[in-house]
Coordinates of C-alpha atoms in Angstrom, one line a residue:
Chain J
X1 CA -12.6 -87.7 132.6
X2 CA -9.9 -87.1 130.5
X3 CA -7.9 -90.0 130.1
X4 CA -5.4 -89.1 129.5
X5 CA -4.7 -86.2 131.5
X6 CA -5.2 -88.8 134.2
X7 CA -2.6 -90.6 133.5
X8 CA -0.9 -88.2 134.1
X9 CA -1.6 -86.5 137.1
X10 CA -1.9 -90.4 138.8
X11 CA 0.6 -91.2 141.5
X12 CA 1.0 -94.3 141.7
X13 CA 2.1 -94.1 145.5
X14 CA -0.9 -92.2 146.3
X15 CA -4.3 -92.7 146.5
X16 CA -6.1 -89.4 145.2
X17 CA -9.2 -89.4 146.5
X18 CA -8.3 -89.7 150.3
X19 CA -6.1 -87.6 152.4
X20 CA -4.7 -85.2 149.6
X21 CA -4.5 -81.4 148.7
X22 CA -4.4 -80.4 144.7
X23 CA -3.8 -77.4 143.3
X24 CA -4.2 -75.5 140.4
X25 CA -3.2 -71.9 139.2
X26 CA -3.6 -70.5 135.8
X27 CA -1.5 -68.2 134.0
X28 CA -3.6 -66.1 131.3
X29 CA -4.9 -68.8 130.1
X30 CA -8.5 -70.6 131.0
X31 CA -7.4 -73.9 133.3
X32 CA -11.8 -75.0 133.3
X33 CA -10.4 -77.8 132.0
X34 CA -9.1 -79.7 135.1
X35 CA -12.4 -78.8 136.9
X36 CA -14.2 -80.6 134.4
X37 CA -11.6 -82.9 134.8
X38 CA -11.5 -83.3 138.1
X39 CA -15.6 -83.2 138.7
X40 CA -16.7 -86.4 136.5
X41 CA -12.8 -87.9 137.9
X42 CA -14.2 -88.1 141.5
X43 CA -17.6 -88.8 140.5
X44 CA -16.7 -91.6 138.7
X45 CA -14.2 -92.7 141.9
X46 CA -17.6 -92.7 143.6
X47 CA -16.7 -89.7 145.8
X48 CA -19.2 -87.1 147.2
X49 CA -18.6 -84.0 145.2
X50 CA -19.2 -81.2 146.8
X51 CA -18.4 -77.6 144.3
X52 CA -18.4 -74.5 144.6
X53 CA -18.3 -72.7 142.4
X54 CA -17.6 -68.4 141.9
X55 CA -16.9 -68.1 137.7
X56 CA -19.7 -70.2 136.1
X57 CA -23.6 -71.0 136.7
X58 CA -24.6 -74.5 137.4
X59 CA -25.9 -74.7 133.7
X60 CA -22.7 -74.8 132.4
X61 CA -21.3 -76.8 134.2
X62 CA -24.7 -79.8 133.2
X63 CA -23.6 -79.5 129.9
X64 CA -20.3 -79.3 129.8
X65 CA -20.8 -82.4 131.4
X66 CA -22.7 -84.2 129.3
X67 CA -20.3 -83.8 126.0
X68 CA -18.0 -85.7 128.3
X69 CA -20.2 -88.0 129.2
X70 CA -20.4 -87.1 132.9
X71 CA -24.7 -85.7 134.2
X72 CA -24.3 -84.4 136.3
X73 CA -28.3 -83.9 137.5
X74 CA -27.9 -87.5 137.9
X75 CA -25.4 -88.0 140.6
X76 CA -27.1 -85.1 142.3
X77 CA -30.3 -86.8 142.5
X78 CA -27.6 -89.8 143.8
X79 CA -26.7 -87.2 146.2
X80 CA -23.3 -87.2 144.8
X81 CA -23.2 -83.8 143.7
X82 CA -23.8 -80.5 146.0
X83 CA -23.1 -77.6 143.6
X84 CA -23.1 -73.7 145.6
X85 CA -24.1 -71.0 143.4
X86 CA -20.8 -69.2 144.5
X87 CA -21.3 -66.2 141.0
X88 CA -24.9 -65.5 142.6
X89 CA -24.6 -65.4 145.7
X90 CA -21.2 -63.6 145.9
X91 CA -22.7 -61.1 143.9
X92 CA -25.8 -60.9 145.9
X93 CA -23.6 -60.6 148.7
X94 CA -21.5 -57.7 147.5
X95 CA -23.2 -56.0 145.8
X96 CA -25.6 -53.8 148.4
X97 CA -28.5 -56.4 148.2
X98 CA -29.7 -54.4 144.7
X99 CA -30.5 -58.5 143.2
X100 CA -32.9 -60.3 143.6
X101 CA -34.2 -64.1 144.9
X102 CA -33.4 -65.0 148.3
X103 CA -29.6 -65.0 149.6
X104 CA -28.0 -67.9 150.7
X105 CA -25.0 -66.5 151.9
X106 CA -27.1 -63.7 153.8
X107 CA -25.3 -63.8 156.8
X108 CA -21.6 -64.2 155.6
X109 CA -21.3 -60.1 155.0
X110 CA -20.5 -58.9 157.8
X111 CA -19.5 -54.9 157.8
X112 CA -19.8 -55.1 153.6
X113 CA -17.6 -57.7 153.4
X114 CA -17.4 -61.1 152.8
X115 CA -16.1 -62.7 156.7
X116 CA -13.8 -65.6 156.9
X117 CA -14.6 -67.1 159.6
X118 CA -19.2 -67.2 158.8
X119 CA -17.9 -68.2 154.8
X120 CA -16.2 -70.9 157.1
X121 CA -19.1 -71.7 158.5
X122 CA -21.5 -71.7 156.3
X123 CA -19.1 -74.0 153.8
X124 CA -18.5 -76.2 156.7
X125 CA -22.1 -77.3 157.7
X126 CA -22.9 -77.8 153.5
X127 CA -20.2 -79.9 153.9
X128 CA -20.9 -81.4 157.6
X129 CA -23.9 -82.3 155.8
X130 CA -23.4 -84.0 153.3
X131 CA -20.5 -86.1 154.6
X132 CA -22.0 -87.7 157.0
X133 CA -24.9 -89.4 154.9
X134 CA -22.7 -91.8 153.6
X135 CA -18.9 -93.0 154.3
X136 CA -17.8 -92.1 150.9
X137 CA -15.8 -89.7 150.6
X138 CA -15.8 -86.2 150.4
X139 CA -13.5 -84.4 147.7
X140 CA -15.1 -80.8 147.6
X141 CA -13.8 -78.5 144.7
X142 CA -13.6 -74.5 144.6
X143 CA -13.0 -73.1 140.8
X144 CA -11.7 -69.6 141.3
X145 CA -10.8 -69.5 144.7
X146 CA -9.4 -65.3 143.4
X147 CA -12.5 -64.4 142.8
X148 CA -12.8 -63.5 146.1
X149 CA -9.9 -61.0 146.2
X150 CA -11.3 -58.9 143.1
X151 CA -14.3 -58.7 145.3
X152 CA -13.2 -57.0 147.8
X153 CA -12.2 -59.4 150.3
X154 CA -8.4 -59.6 152.1
X155 CA -5.6 -62.0 151.6
X156 CA -5.5 -62.7 155.5
X157 CA -9.0 -63.5 154.9
X158 CA -9.1 -65.6 151.9
X159 CA -5.9 -67.7 153.7
X160 CA -7.8 -68.2 156.4
X161 CA -10.8 -69.6 154.1
X162 CA -8.0 -72.6 152.6
X163 CA -6.6 -72.7 155.6
X164 CA -9.7 -73.6 157.3
X165 CA -11.0 -75.7 154.3
X166 CA -7.7 -78.1 154.4
X167 CA -8.1 -79.1 158.2
X168 CA -11.7 -79.6 157.2
X169 CA -11.9 -81.4 154.7
X170 CA -8.7 -83.7 154.3
X171 CA -6.9 -83.3 158.4
X172 CA -10.8 -84.3 160.2
X173 CA -13.3 -86.0 157.2
X174 CA -10.0 -87.2 155.2
X175 CA -11.2 -86.4 151.9
X176 CA -9.6 -84.4 148.9
X177 CA -9.6 -80.3 148.8
X178 CA -9.4 -78.8 144.8
X179 CA -8.6 -75.6 144.9
X180 CA -8.0 -73.0 141.9
X181 CA -7.1 -69.9 141.2
X182 CA -5.3 -67.4 138.6
X183 CA -2.1 -65.6 139.0
X184 CA -2.2 -64.0 135.7
X185 CA -0.1 -61.1 136.3
X186 CA 2.3 -62.9 138.0
X187 CA 4.2 -60.7 141.1
X188 CA 3.2 -57.6 139.6
X189 CA -0.5 -58.7 141.5
X190 CA 0.3 -58.9 144.9
X191 CA -2.6 -60.7 147.1
X192 CA -2.6 -63.1 143.6
X193 CA 0.9 -63.9 143.8
X194 CA 0.4 -64.8 147.9
X195 CA -1.9 -66.8 147.3
X196 CA -0.3 -68.9 144.8
X197 CA 3.0 -68.9 146.6
X198 CA 1.3 -70.0 149.5
X199 CA -0.6 -73.1 147.7
X200 CA 2.6 -74.2 146.2
X201 CA 3.8 -74.0 149.8
X202 CA 1.2 -76.5 150.8
X203 CA -0.6 -78.8 148.0
X204 CA 0.2 -82.0 147.4
X205 CA -0.1 -81.7 143.5
X206 CA 0.2 -78.8 142.1
X207 CA -1.2 -78.1 138.1
X208 CA 0.0 -75.5 137.0
X209 CA -1.2 -74.1 133.1
X210 CA 0.1 -71.5 131.4
X211 CA 0.4 -70.7 127.9
X212 CA 3.3 -71.3 124.9
X213 CA 6.1 -69.2 125.5
X214 CA 6.2 -69.3 121.6
X215 CA 3.0 -67.5 121.6
X216 CA -0.1 -68.6 120.7
X217 CA -1.3 -71.5 118.5
X218 CA -4.1 -72.5 117.0
X219 CA -3.5 -76.5 117.8
X220 CA -1.7 -76.2 120.9
X221 CA -3.5 -74.9 124.2
X222 CA -1.2 -74.7 126.3
X223 CA 1.4 -76.2 128.5
X224 CA 0.2 -78.1 132.4
X225 CA 2.9 -78.0 134.4
X226 CA 2.7 -80.9 136.8
X227 CA 4.5 -81.4 140.4
X228 CA 4.1 -83.5 143.7
X229 CA 5.5 -82.2 146.8
X230 CA 7.1 -85.2 148.9
X231 CA 7.0 -83.9 152.1
X232 CA 8.7 -86.7 153.9
X233 CA 11.4 -88.1 151.8
X234 CA 13.0 -84.4 151.0
X235 CA 13.5 -86.4 147.6
X236 CA 13.5 -83.0 144.9
X237 CA 10.1 -81.8 143.3
X238 CA 9.2 -84.6 140.8
X239 CA 8.0 -83.0 137.9
X240 CA 6.0 -83.2 134.0
X241 CA 5.6 -81.1 131.6
X242 CA 3.5 -81.2 128.8
X243 CA 1.1 -80.0 126.7
X244 CA -2.2 -79.9 125.4
X245 CA -5.1 -79.3 123.2
X246 CA -9.1 -79.2 123.4
X247 CA -11.1 -80.6 121.4
X248 CA -15.7 -80.4 121.5
X249 CA -15.1 -83.3 124.3
X250 CA -11.9 -84.4 125.2
X251 CA -8.3 -83.0 126.3
X252 CA -5.0 -84.3 123.4
X253 CA -2.2 -84.3 125.8
X254 CA 1.5 -84.9 124.6
X255 CA 5.2 -84.3 125.3
X256 CA 6.6 -81.1 124.7
X257 CA 6.8 -80.3 120.7
X258 CA 5.3 -83.4 120.1
X259 CA 2.0 -81.9 118.5
X260 CA 0.4 -83.8 116.0
X261 CA 0.2 -80.3 113.5
X262 CA 4.1 -79.9 114.6
X263 CA 5.0 -82.8 112.9
Chain F
X1 CA -11.0 -89.3 114.2
X2 CA -13.9 -90.9 114.3
X3 CA -16.6 -89.1 113.3
X4 CA -20.7 -90.6 113.6
X5 CA -22.8 -89.3 110.8
X6 CA -25.5 -88.6 113.2
X7 CA -28.2 -85.8 113.1
X8 CA -28.3 -83.8 115.5
X9 CA -31.6 -82.2 117.3
X10 CA -31.8 -78.4 118.0
X11 CA -34.9 -78.4 118.4
X12 CA -34.1 -77.3 121.6
X13 CA -32.7 -73.6 120.7
X14 CA -35.0 -71.0 120.2
X15 CA -35.9 -69.4 117.5
X16 CA -35.3 -65.3 118.2
X17 CA -35.0 -62.5 115.5
X18 CA -31.3 -61.4 115.1
X19 CA -30.1 -64.4 117.6
X20 CA -29.0 -67.5 115.8
X21 CA -26.9 -70.7 117.0
X22 CA -23.0 -71.2 116.8
X23 CA -22.3 -74.1 114.7
X24 CA -19.6 -74.5 116.6
X25 CA -21.0 -75.9 120.2
X26 CA -24.9 -74.2 119.4
X27 CA -24.7 -71.4 121.9
X28 CA -27.3 -69.1 120.7
X29 CA -25.5 -66.5 119.6
X30 CA -26.4 -62.4 117.9
X31 CA -24.4 -59.9 116.3
X32 CA -22.2 -57.0 116.6
X33 CA -23.2 -55.4 113.7
X34 CA -19.7 -55.6 112.2
X35 CA -19.2 -58.3 110.3
X36 CA -15.7 -59.0 110.5
X37 CA -15.6 -58.7 114.3
X38 CA -18.4 -61.5 115.5
X39 CA -16.6 -63.7 112.4
X40 CA -13.8 -63.3 114.3
X41 CA -15.6 -64.1 118.1
X42 CA -16.9 -67.3 116.7
X43 CA -20.0 -65.9 114.7
X44 CA -21.4 -63.5 117.7
X45 CA -22.0 -62.8 120.9
X46 CA -23.2 -65.6 123.4
X47 CA -26.1 -64.5 125.0
X48 CA -26.1 -64.2 128.5
X49 CA -22.0 -63.4 128.1
X50 CA -20.4 -59.9 128.6
X51 CA -17.9 -58.2 125.8
X52 CA -15.1 -56.1 127.2
X53 CA -14.1 -53.5 124.9
X54 CA -10.8 -52.0 126.4
X55 CA -11.0 -48.4 124.5
X56 CA -8.4 -47.1 122.6
X57 CA -7.1 -43.8 124.2
X58 CA -9.6 -40.9 123.0
X59 CA -12.2 -43.7 123.2
X60 CA -13.5 -43.2 119.4
X61 CA -12.9 -46.4 118.0
X62 CA -14.7 -48.1 121.2
X63 CA -17.4 -45.8 120.9
X64 CA -18.1 -46.6 117.0
X65 CA -18.0 -50.1 117.6
X66 CA -20.7 -49.1 120.8
X67 CA -22.6 -47.6 118.1
X68 CA -22.6 -50.2 115.8
X69 CA -23.4 -52.9 118.4
X70 CA -26.7 -50.1 119.6
X71 CA -27.9 -50.0 115.7
X72 CA -27.5 -53.5 115.0
X73 CA -30.4 -53.7 118.5
X74 CA -32.5 -51.1 116.0
X75 CA -32.0 -53.0 113.1
X76 CA -33.0 -56.2 114.5
X77 CA -35.9 -55.3 117.3
X78 CA -34.1 -56.2 120.3
X79 CA -34.3 -53.8 123.7
X80 CA -31.9 -52.0 123.7
X81 CA -30.3 -49.9 127.6
X82 CA -27.3 -47.8 127.0
X83 CA -25.1 -46.2 129.8
X84 CA -23.0 -43.4 129.6
X85 CA -21.6 -41.1 131.6
X86 CA -19.0 -39.0 130.0
X87 CA -21.5 -38.8 127.1
X88 CA -25.2 -37.8 126.5
X89 CA -27.1 -41.2 125.5
X90 CA -29.2 -39.0 123.5
X91 CA -26.9 -37.9 121.2
X92 CA -25.0 -41.3 120.6
X93 CA -28.2 -42.6 119.8
X94 CA -28.9 -39.7 117.6
X95 CA -25.4 -40.5 115.9
X96 CA -25.8 -44.6 114.5
X97 CA -25.0 -45.5 111.1
X98 CA -27.4 -45.8 109.3
X99 CA -28.6 -49.4 107.6
X100 CA -27.4 -49.9 104.2
X101 CA -30.7 -51.7 103.3
X102 CA -30.4 -54.2 100.4
X103 CA -34.0 -54.9 99.5
X104 CA -34.4 -53.0 96.6
X105 CA -38.6 -53.0 97.4
X106 CA -38.2 -51.3 101.2
X107 CA -34.5 -49.0 99.6
X108 CA -36.4 -47.2 97.4
X109 CA -39.5 -46.9 99.7
X110 CA -38.0 -45.4 102.8
X111 CA -34.6 -43.5 101.2
X112 CA -35.1 -42.5 97.5
X113 CA -39.2 -41.5 97.9
X114 CA -38.6 -38.5 96.4
X115 CA -36.9 -38.6 94.2
X116 CA -38.5 -42.0 93.0
X117 CA -39.8 -41.0 89.1
X118 CA -36.1 -39.7 87.8
X119 CA -34.3 -43.6 89.5
X120 CA -36.6 -46.4 88.7
X121 CA -36.9 -46.3 85.2
X122 CA -34.2 -45.9 83.2
X123 CA -32.3 -48.2 85.3
X124 CA -29.5 -50.0 82.3
X125 CA -27.6 -51.9 84.4
X126 CA -27.9 -55.2 85.0
X127 CA -31.6 -54.7 82.5
X128 CA -32.0 -58.7 82.6
X129 CA -32.2 -59.1 85.9
X130 CA -35.6 -56.6 85.4
X131 CA -38.4 -59.8 84.9
X132 CA -37.5 -61.2 88.4
X133 CA -39.6 -59.9 91.3
X134 CA -38.9 -57.4 93.2
X135 CA -39.3 -59.0 96.6
X136 CA -36.3 -61.0 98.3
X137 CA -36.8 -65.5 99.0
X138 CA -35.3 -64.8 101.6
X139 CA -38.7 -64.4 104.0
X140 CA -36.9 -65.3 107.1
X141 CA -37.3 -62.1 108.5
X142 CA -34.2 -60.5 110.0
X143 CA -31.4 -62.1 109.4
X144 CA -27.9 -62.2 111.3
X145 CA -26.7 -59.1 110.9
X146 CA -26.5 -55.8 109.0
X147 CA -24.2 -53.3 107.3
X148 CA -24.1 -49.7 107.8
X149 CA -23.0 -46.6 105.9
X150 CA -21.4 -44.3 108.9
X151 CA -21.4 -41.3 105.9
X152 CA -24.6 -40.9 107.2
X153 CA -27.5 -41.1 110.2
X154 CA -30.1 -43.7 111.3
X155 CA -33.4 -41.8 111.1
X156 CA -34.9 -40.8 114.4
X157 CA -37.8 -42.5 113.3
X158 CA -35.8 -46.3 112.6
X159 CA -34.9 -45.7 115.7
X160 CA -38.2 -45.0 118.0
X161 CA -39.5 -48.3 116.3
X162 CA -37.3 -49.9 118.9
X163 CA -37.5 -50.1 123.1
X164 CA -35.0 -47.9 124.2
X165 CA -34.1 -46.8 127.3
X166 CA -30.8 -44.6 128.8
X167 CA -29.3 -44.1 131.3
X168 CA -27.0 -40.6 131.7
X169 CA -24.6 -39.2 134.3
X170 CA -27.8 -38.2 136.8
X171 CA -27.6 -41.6 138.1
X172 CA -24.0 -41.4 139.8
X173 CA -24.2 -37.5 140.5
X174 CA -27.7 -37.8 142.6
X175 CA -26.4 -41.0 144.8
X176 CA -22.8 -39.8 144.7
X177 CA -23.6 -37.8 148.8
X178 CA -25.2 -41.2 149.6
X179 CA -21.7 -43.1 150.6
X180 CA -21.1 -47.1 151.1
X181 CA -18.0 -46.8 152.2
X182 CA -15.7 -47.3 149.7
X183 CA -16.4 -50.6 148.6
X184 CA -19.3 -50.2 146.3
X185 CA -19.8 -47.3 144.4
X186 CA -23.8 -45.9 144.3
X187 CA -23.6 -45.0 140.3
X188 CA -22.9 -48.7 139.5
X189 CA -25.4 -49.9 142.4
X190 CA -28.2 -48.1 140.6
X191 CA -27.2 -48.6 137.4
X192 CA -27.6 -52.6 138.3
X193 CA -30.9 -52.1 140.2
X194 CA -31.8 -50.5 136.3
X195 CA -30.6 -52.9 134.3
X196 CA -31.9 -55.8 137.1
X197 CA -35.5 -54.1 137.3
X198 CA -35.3 -54.1 132.8
X199 CA -34.4 -58.0 132.5
X200 CA -37.3 -58.8 135.5
X201 CA -39.9 -55.4 133.9
X202 CA -39.6 -57.1 131.1
X203 CA -40.1 -60.7 130.7
X204 CA -36.3 -61.2 129.9
X205 CA -35.4 -63.3 132.6
X206 CA -35.1 -67.6 132.0
X207 CA -37.3 -68.2 135.1
X208 CA -40.5 -66.0 133.6
X209 CA -41.6 -67.2 130.7
X210 CA -43.7 -64.4 127.3
X211 CA -45.1 -65.4 124.8
X212 CA -42.7 -63.9 122.7
X213 CA -38.7 -64.3 123.0
X214 CA -36.6 -61.2 122.5
X215 CA -33.6 -60.3 123.7
X216 CA -32.2 -57.4 125.9
X217 CA -29.1 -55.4 124.6
X218 CA -26.7 -53.9 127.2
X219 CA -25.1 -51.4 126.1
X220 CA -22.6 -49.7 128.8
X221 CA -20.4 -46.8 127.9
X222 CA -17.0 -46.0 129.6
X223 CA -17.6 -47.6 132.5
X224 CA -14.8 -46.6 134.5
X225 CA -14.1 -43.7 134.0
X226 CA -13.7 -40.9 136.6
X227 CA -17.0 -39.5 135.2
X228 CA -18.3 -42.4 137.5
X229 CA -16.3 -41.6 140.4
X230 CA -13.2 -43.9 139.6
X231 CA -10.3 -43.0 140.9
X232 CA -8.7 -44.8 139.4
X233 CA -9.2 -48.2 140.8
X234 CA -7.7 -47.2 143.1
X235 CA -9.2 -46.6 147.1
X236 CA -8.6 -43.9 149.7
X237 CA -6.3 -46.3 151.0
X238 CA -4.6 -46.7 147.8
X239 CA -5.6 -50.3 148.0
X240 CA -7.6 -52.2 144.6
X241 CA -10.8 -51.2 144.5
X242 CA -13.2 -53.2 144.6
X243 CA -16.2 -51.6 143.2
X244 CA -16.0 -52.0 139.6
X245 CA -15.0 -56.1 140.4
X246 CA -17.9 -56.5 143.1
X247 CA -20.3 -54.4 139.6
X248 CA -19.2 -57.2 136.7
X249 CA -19.2 -60.4 139.2
X250 CA -23.7 -59.2 139.6
X251 CA -24.0 -58.1 136.5
X252 CA -22.6 -61.7 135.0
X253 CA -25.0 -63.4 137.3
X254 CA -27.5 -61.2 135.7
X255 CA -26.9 -62.0 132.2
X256 CA -26.8 -65.8 133.2
X257 CA -30.1 -66.5 133.6
X258 CA -31.1 -63.1 131.2
X259 CA -31.5 -63.4 127.3
X260 CA -29.4 -60.3 127.3
X261 CA -26.2 -59.5 125.8
X262 CA -24.0 -56.7 127.4
X263 CA -21.1 -54.5 125.9
X264 CA -19.1 -52.9 127.9
X265 CA -15.9 -50.4 127.2
X266 CA -13.3 -48.7 129.4
X267 CA -10.7 -46.6 129.1
X268 CA -8.6 -49.1 131.1
X269 CA -5.5 -46.4 130.0
X270 CA -6.5 -44.9 133.1
X271 CA -7.0 -47.6 135.5
X272 CA -4.2 -47.3 138.3
X273 CA -2.3 -51.3 136.6
X274 CA -2.2 -53.2 134.9
X275 CA -2.8 -56.2 137.3
X276 CA -6.0 -54.7 138.2
X277 CA -7.1 -54.0 134.6
X278 CA -6.3 -58.2 133.8
X279 CA -8.6 -58.3 137.0
X280 CA -11.2 -57.1 135.4
X281 CA -11.0 -59.2 132.5
X282 CA -11.5 -62.6 133.7
X283 CA -14.6 -61.2 135.8
X284 CA -16.2 -60.6 131.8
X285 CA -16.0 -63.3 129.4
X286 CA -15.5 -61.3 126.3
X287 CA -12.0 -59.6 126.1
X288 CA -11.0 -57.2 122.9
X289 CA -8.6 -54.1 123.0
X290 CA -8.4 -51.0 120.0
X291 CA -5.2 -50.6 120.7
X292 CA -5.5 -46.8 118.0
X293 CA -2.4 -45.9 116.5
X294 CA -3.4 -41.6 116.8
X295 CA -0.1 -39.8 118.7
X296 CA 1.8 -43.2 119.2
X297 CA 5.3 -43.8 117.3
X298 CA 2.7 -46.1 114.8
X299 CA 0.8 -43.7 113.6
X300 CA 3.8 -42.8 111.4
X301 CA 4.9 -46.0 110.5
X302 CA 5.9 -47.1 107.5
X303 CA 4.3 -50.7 107.7
X304 CA 1.5 -49.2 109.7
X305 CA -0.1 -46.9 106.8
X306 CA -3.1 -48.5 106.3
X307 CA -4.8 -49.5 109.6
X308 CA -6.0 -47.4 112.0
X309 CA -4.7 -49.0 115.3
X310 CA -4.7 -53.2 115.9
X311 CA -7.0 -55.3 117.6
X312 CA -5.9 -57.4 120.1
X313 CA -8.3 -60.2 121.3
X314 CA -7.4 -60.8 125.3
X315 CA -9.8 -63.4 125.8
X316 CA -12.6 -65.3 124.1
X317 CA -15.9 -66.8 126.2
X318 CA -16.1 -70.8 126.4
X319 CA -19.8 -70.6 127.9
X320 CA -21.6 -74.2 127.7
X321 CA -18.5 -75.9 125.6
X322 CA -15.0 -76.8 127.5
X323 CA -13.0 -75.0 124.5
X324 CA -13.5 -71.6 123.5
X325 CA -13.3 -70.6 119.0
X326 CA -9.7 -70.5 118.4
X327 CA -9.3 -67.8 115.1
X328 CA -6.7 -68.7 113.0
X329 CA -4.8 -65.4 114.1
X330 CA -4.3 -62.9 116.8
X331 CA -2.7 -60.3 115.0
X332 CA -5.3 -58.4 113.7
X333 CA -5.9 -54.5 112.4
X334 CA -8.9 -52.7 111.9
X335 CA -9.0 -49.6 109.6
X336 CA -11.9 -46.5 108.9
X337 CA -12.9 -46.2 105.7
X338 CA -15.6 -43.9 104.8
X339 CA -18.7 -45.1 105.3
X340 CA -17.7 -48.6 107.8
X341 CA -15.0 -49.9 110.3
X342 CA -13.5 -53.4 109.2
X343 CA -10.9 -55.9 111.3
X344 CA -8.7 -57.9 108.8
X345 CA -5.8 -59.7 110.0
X346 CA -2.6 -57.1 109.5
X347 CA -0.6 -58.2 106.6
X348 CA 2.5 -56.3 105.4
X349 CA 2.3 -54.0 102.7
X350 CA 5.0 -55.6 99.8
X351 CA 8.2 -53.4 100.3
X352 CA 8.8 -51.5 96.4
X353 CA 11.3 -48.7 97.5
X354 CA 15.1 -48.8 96.9
X355 CA 16.0 -47.3 99.8
X356 CA 13.7 -49.4 101.8
X357 CA 13.3 -49.0 105.6
X358 CA 16.0 -51.9 106.4
X359 CA 17.5 -49.6 108.3
X360 CA 14.5 -49.1 110.3
X361 CA 14.4 -51.9 114.1
X362 CA 11.4 -53.9 113.3
X363 CA 8.6 -53.4 114.2
X364 CA 6.7 -55.9 114.1
X365 CA 9.4 -56.9 117.4
X366 CA 8.3 -54.7 120.3
X367 CA 4.5 -55.9 119.4
X368 CA 5.0 -59.8 119.2
X369 CA 7.8 -60.2 122.6
X370 CA 8.1 -63.8 122.0
X371 CA 6.7 -65.3 118.8
X372 CA 10.1 -65.8 117.7
X373 CA 11.8 -69.0 117.3
X374 CA 14.8 -70.1 116.9
X375 CA 16.5 -66.8 115.2
X376 CA 18.0 -66.2 119.3
X377 CA 18.5 -63.0 120.3
X378 CA 19.8 -60.9 117.6
X379 CA 17.4 -57.9 117.2
X380 CA 17.3 -58.3 113.1
X381 CA 17.2 -61.2 111.1
X382 CA 19.5 -59.8 108.5
X383 CA 22.5 -59.7 111.6
X384 CA 25.1 -62.2 112.0

């Protein structure tokens, strides 16, 4: 958990661990530090975290977790953390069974495509399994849902999965849903743009990570735009912009142009 | 920032010939065969990751980089799987650059045996080193990274010392009749199958226990070219074809649990859409682009006269660490000398001529569209 990041994104009027929808969009940079942050934040908040990763294997998250003081293996033993191997299972599902090993996603394939409702059914049974064991809040995280688009799932099906999950996690279980996607090319990539727009529209908290407008810099790694949607009072969108720099174990947040490398 | 002087225990890292742990994040690295490229990428390519090279227009420089990668496999004793549909993989293996062997004992034995008596006795340069022992004190066996001489090719006896398997165009040709709809490409499928079988059969998987751990290098040449049955990344109904992304997802999943490392060159300029290329980049770990000046206006530009092309880093990996290696500068260029390919920081030559090229447009402006700070929208800094 990165304290500065936590202070930046926290909303005094709303508790993040119940009925909350967070969207993460990345523009040409890697925003995985946010995923690492939320993993450790919600485990510290004593929630049950279910994490579906399409980008990396569990090993990666274990070793980063160890560096930032968040032991996933202990959380897993206590039953607070459940990892779904999205990368491997998806790879097995979409490559005609070329990859060996048992595939828990066998039933999600329909006509050589990942089918939305079957994928949802599979996730739903996993989530219900975890949530019925205790009354802790459930947090469900997907690091990059646009991988489904890359491998041929249509944008309609992908959005359907998001909407089903939104209903299940937020309405039924009263938990938190975090969905990441990438939006590198903006309007050039139609499908990803639709996905991003949907997320921007429906989330409570939107985190946009992008590179610096002025180009590459060794000491400032990117810019983070935080916006809260307030649907009830119809106020102007509340927004904060900050820059960040990642180090081996931490993430430093500072106001734009206030990097220690500049001053 | 406070530092605690605790000595890190690095006992867990395996000792594999030709591989070393990264000084940044303890990740196991292997060399690409080009020392300057290794340096830029933070020491080398991490085992278990994919390095994507976006080819230059004619693919010459990217193919050369692939040859370096293969030659490094021969020199370190790693296993190699070379796949190419555009060129004959056997031919690529014959054209590997010859290593420069700086160990005097070894060098004489392999290279200068015929003219032995004429050269060895009358060495006058460095006479004071004559009594030094002839072997080097470095007894670690295989060192990290080798230097190569492009003007010579590697002897075939040397190439045969390591385990090399090749995959050629027959793989995709024989299966092309049998189509699996528009989502999968039979060529990629069988390539993935070959890789998977190789990893399982030779014990490169992280789950199998072997006595002597070795690393598999995968060199895949021109994946996504028409020879693989790719139609510019599109399906019949003009949608983005998911075949190549599916292959990359499969490859990534295999590599994450194997002692293997993959270099793919992709003719990115043949794809329909930049957004599609970006999707491919997202599915791999490290992405570099080779942008040669051949045939472009930049070839004639005096600013670039020392270089053969630009070298763009598009993505760096952060496997098992929060942050990737951040190089000082991303303005890089490469040049091909007679004997070697080097990648270095782009320096502009001093402007010595009286009739300087001031009238010309600043060529770097187009290169870095948003890097200027403060100078507003003026086209030239000298303009008022």
